[in-house]
Amino acid sequence: MVILRVVFLFSLLVLLTVSSAISVVEFCVADFNYPVGPAGYPCKNPANLTVDDFIFSGLGVPGNNSNPFKLGLTYAIDKTFPALNGLGISMLRQDIAVGGVVPIHSHRVSELILVIDGPIVSGFIDGNNVAYYKTLNKGDIMIFPQGLLHFQVNMGDKPEFFALAFVSLNSANPGFQTTTCSLFANDLPSNVIEKITLLDATQVHKMKELFGGSN
């Protein structure tokens, strides 16, 4: 009798798990009039949608790389392309000038990069501090496993070596945490940053001035 109860409860748990992964709607274009929740944004009324709601043209335009990283990023995520809401996918365009970088960062999901114009030095660091990196050329793809720190660098030494890549992520809102910005674009006290990074005061203040941090 106990065994039958255990089997029943286990079967019920599996059924509920599978059922929760099955969407009751085919799509859910985000309605920004309401706050986002754990499952994404509420849906717009399908009766008010047109084909244009399912098209995003932003990835055809180079991003602005006038920044310390010499990097232009264009996002096709739920906030910029509402039709992605709840579908578990997004894309980015990376325009990397000569000497530019996609600084070391992480997401809560996995990422796949496709190089359109290179070369690009690309890699990630695993939980054992092992670095996996290689120079990628046109047509190469690389996977960055979920949550791991990763980066890209344009190592070209001539102006014409402008790098372009597209990435896809398995979330409509993958989350982005750039290590440099997380440290130097906030009000975390400089003396604390000095201790946790082993940088000296001059370096910390220089980085805070560059990225808009205070304190």
Coordinates of C-alpha atoms in Angstrom, one line a residue:
M1 CA 0.0 0.0 0.0
V2 CA 2.8 2.4 0.9
I3 CA 4.6 1.5 -2.4
L4 CA 1.4 2.3 -4.3
R5 CA 1.2 5.7 -2.6
V6 CA 4.8 6.5 -3.4
V7 CA 4.3 5.5 -7.1
F8 CA 1.1 7.5 -7.3
L9 CA 2.7 10.6 -5.8
F10 CA 5.8 10.3 -8.0
S11 CA 3.6 9.9 -11.1
L12 CA 1.6 12.9 -10.1
L13 CA 4.8 15.0 -9.7
V14 CA 6.0 14.0 -13.1
L15 CA 2.7 14.8 -14.7
L16 CA 2.6 18.2 -13.0
T17 CA 6.2 18.9 -14.1
V18 CA 5.5 18.0 -17.7
S19 CA 2.3 19.9 -17.8
S20 CA 3.9 23.0 -16.4
A21 CA 6.3 23.0 -19.4
I22 CA 3.5 22.9 -21.9
S23 CA 2.3 26.4 -22.9
V24 CA -1.5 26.9 -23.2
V25 CA -0.9 29.6 -25.8
E26 CA 1.1 29.6 -29.0
F27 CA 2.7 33.0 -28.3
C28 CA 2.5 35.8 -25.8
V29 CA 3.6 39.2 -27.2
A30 CA 4.7 41.3 -24.2
D31 CA 2.4 44.0 -22.8
F32 CA 4.6 46.6 -21.2
N33 CA 1.6 48.2 -19.5
Y34 CA 2.1 45.6 -16.7
P35 CA 5.1 44.6 -14.7
V36 CA 7.2 41.6 -15.6
G37 CA 6.9 38.5 -13.4
P38 CA 8.9 35.3 -13.0
A39 CA 7.3 33.8 -16.2
G40 CA 7.7 37.0 -18.2
Y41 CA 5.3 39.8 -19.2
P42 CA 1.6 39.5 -19.5
C43 CA 0.3 39.0 -23.1
K44 CA -1.2 41.6 -25.4
N45 CA -4.6 40.8 -26.7
P46 CA -4.0 38.6 -29.8
A47 CA -6.9 40.4 -31.6
N48 CA -4.8 43.5 -31.7
L49 CA -1.6 41.9 -33.2
T50 CA -0.3 42.1 -36.7
V51 CA 2.6 40.4 -38.5
D52 CA 4.8 43.4 -37.7
D53 CA 4.6 42.4 -34.0
F54 CA 6.7 39.3 -35.0
I55 CA 9.4 41.1 -36.9
F56 CA 12.5 42.9 -35.6
S57 CA 14.8 44.8 -38.0
G58 CA 17.3 46.2 -35.4
L59 CA 20.0 43.6 -36.0
G60 CA 20.6 44.9 -39.5
V61 CA 22.1 48.2 -38.1
P62 CA 25.6 48.4 -36.5
G63 CA 25.6 49.2 -32.9
N64 CA 27.3 52.3 -31.4
N65 CA 30.9 51.3 -30.3
S66 CA 31.8 54.8 -29.0
N67 CA 32.6 53.4 -25.5
P68 CA 35.6 52.2 -23.5
F69 CA 35.1 48.7 -24.9
K70 CA 34.9 49.8 -28.5
L71 CA 31.8 47.5 -28.7
G72 CA 28.4 48.0 -30.2
L73 CA 25.6 45.8 -29.0
T74 CA 22.1 45.5 -30.4
Y75 CA 19.6 43.5 -28.4
A76 CA 16.7 41.4 -29.7
I77 CA 15.3 40.4 -26.3
D78 CA 11.8 40.6 -24.8
K79 CA 12.2 44.3 -23.9
T80 CA 13.2 45.3 -27.5
F81 CA 11.3 42.5 -29.4
P82 CA 8.1 41.8 -27.4
A83 CA 7.2 38.8 -29.5
L84 CA 10.1 36.8 -27.8
N85 CA 8.3 37.0 -24.5
G86 CA 8.0 33.5 -23.0
L87 CA 9.5 31.7 -26.0
G88 CA 12.9 31.0 -24.5
I89 CA 15.1 32.6 -27.2
S90 CA 16.9 35.9 -28.0
M91 CA 19.6 37.3 -30.2
L92 CA 22.3 39.9 -30.1
R93 CA 24.5 41.7 -32.6
Q94 CA 28.1 42.4 -31.6
D95 CA 30.1 45.0 -33.6
I96 CA 33.7 45.0 -32.3
A97 CA 36.1 47.6 -33.5
V98 CA 39.8 47.0 -33.8
G99 CA 41.2 46.5 -30.2
G100 CA 37.6 46.2 -28.9
V101 CA 36.2 43.6 -26.6
V102 CA 33.1 42.0 -25.3
P103 CA 34.2 42.3 -21.6
I104 CA 34.1 39.2 -19.4
H105 CA 30.5 38.7 -18.3
S106 CA 28.0 36.0 -17.6
H107 CA 24.3 35.1 -18.2
R108 CA 21.9 32.8 -16.4
V109 CA 21.5 30.8 -19.6
S110 CA 23.8 29.4 -22.4
E111 CA 25.0 31.3 -25.4
L112 CA 26.0 30.4 -28.9
I113 CA 28.1 32.8 -31.0
L114 CA 28.3 32.8 -34.8
V115 CA 31.2 34.8 -36.3
I116 CA 30.3 36.8 -39.4
D117 CA 33.6 38.7 -39.8
G118 CA 36.6 37.9 -37.7
P119 CA 39.0 36.9 -36.4
I120 CA 37.7 37.0 -32.9
V121 CA 39.5 35.5 -29.8
S122 CA 36.7 34.0 -27.9
G123 CA 36.5 31.9 -24.8
F124 CA 35.1 31.1 -21.4
I125 CA 36.4 30.1 -17.9
D126 CA 34.9 27.1 -16.1
G127 CA 34.3 26.5 -12.4
N128 CA 37.8 25.1 -12.0
N129 CA 39.4 28.2 -13.5
V130 CA 40.3 26.4 -16.7
A131 CA 40.2 28.8 -19.7
Y132 CA 38.8 27.5 -23.0
Y133 CA 39.6 29.9 -25.8
K134 CA 40.5 30.0 -29.4
T135 CA 40.6 32.4 -32.4
L136 CA 37.3 32.1 -34.3
N137 CA 37.0 32.9 -38.0
K138 CA 34.1 33.6 -40.3
G139 CA 31.5 30.9 -40.0
D140 CA 32.8 29.5 -36.7
I141 CA 30.5 29.0 -33.8
M142 CA 31.2 28.4 -30.1
I143 CA 29.1 27.6 -27.1
F144 CA 29.3 29.2 -23.7
P145 CA 27.8 27.0 -21.1
Q146 CA 25.2 28.5 -18.7
G147 CA 26.4 30.9 -16.0
L148 CA 30.1 30.8 -16.9
L149 CA 32.3 33.9 -17.5
H150 CA 33.0 34.4 -21.2
F151 CA 34.5 37.1 -23.5
Q152 CA 35.4 38.1 -27.1
V153 CA 38.3 40.2 -28.3
N154 CA 39.0 41.7 -31.7
M155 CA 42.8 41.2 -32.0
G156 CA 43.1 42.9 -35.4
D157 CA 45.8 45.6 -35.9
K158 CA 44.3 47.3 -38.9
P159 CA 41.1 49.5 -39.2
E160 CA 39.6 47.1 -41.7
F161 CA 39.7 44.3 -39.2
F162 CA 36.2 45.1 -37.9
A163 CA 34.6 42.1 -36.3
L164 CA 31.0 41.2 -36.4
A165 CA 29.2 38.3 -34.6
F166 CA 25.7 37.3 -33.8
V167 CA 24.8 35.4 -30.6
S168 CA 21.7 33.5 -29.6
L169 CA 20.7 32.7 -26.0
N170 CA 18.1 30.3 -24.7
S171 CA 16.0 32.9 -22.9
A172 CA 14.0 35.9 -23.9
N173 CA 15.6 37.8 -21.0
P174 CA 19.0 36.1 -20.4
G175 CA 20.4 38.6 -17.9
F176 CA 23.7 40.3 -18.4
Q177 CA 26.3 40.8 -15.7
T178 CA 29.6 42.4 -16.8
T179 CA 32.3 42.1 -14.2
T180 CA 33.9 45.4 -14.9
C181 CA 30.6 47.4 -14.7
S182 CA 29.5 45.4 -11.6
L183 CA 32.6 46.5 -9.8
F184 CA 33.0 50.1 -11.0
A185 CA 29.6 51.5 -12.0
N186 CA 28.1 51.6 -8.6
D187 CA 28.5 53.1 -5.1
L188 CA 30.4 50.3 -3.5
P189 CA 33.1 51.9 -1.4
S190 CA 36.5 52.2 -3.1
N191 CA 38.3 50.7 -0.1
V192 CA 36.1 47.6 -0.3
I193 CA 36.8 47.2 -4.0
E194 CA 40.6 47.6 -3.3
K195 CA 40.4 44.7 -0.9
I196 CA 38.3 42.3 -3.0
T197 CA 40.2 43.0 -6.2
L198 CA 43.8 43.7 -4.9
L199 CA 43.8 46.8 -7.0
D200 CA 45.4 50.0 -5.6
A201 CA 43.4 53.2 -4.8
T202 CA 44.6 55.0 -8.0
Q203 CA 43.4 52.1 -10.3
V204 CA 40.0 51.9 -8.5
H205 CA 39.3 55.6 -8.8
K206 CA 40.4 55.6 -12.4
M207 CA 37.9 52.8 -13.2
K208 CA 35.1 54.4 -11.2
E209 CA 35.6 57.7 -13.1
L210 CA 35.6 55.8 -16.4
F211 CA 32.4 53.8 -15.7
G212 CA 30.5 56.4 -13.6
G213 CA 30.8 54.8 -10.1
S214 CA 30.9 56.8 -6.9
N215 CA 31.9 56.6 -3.3

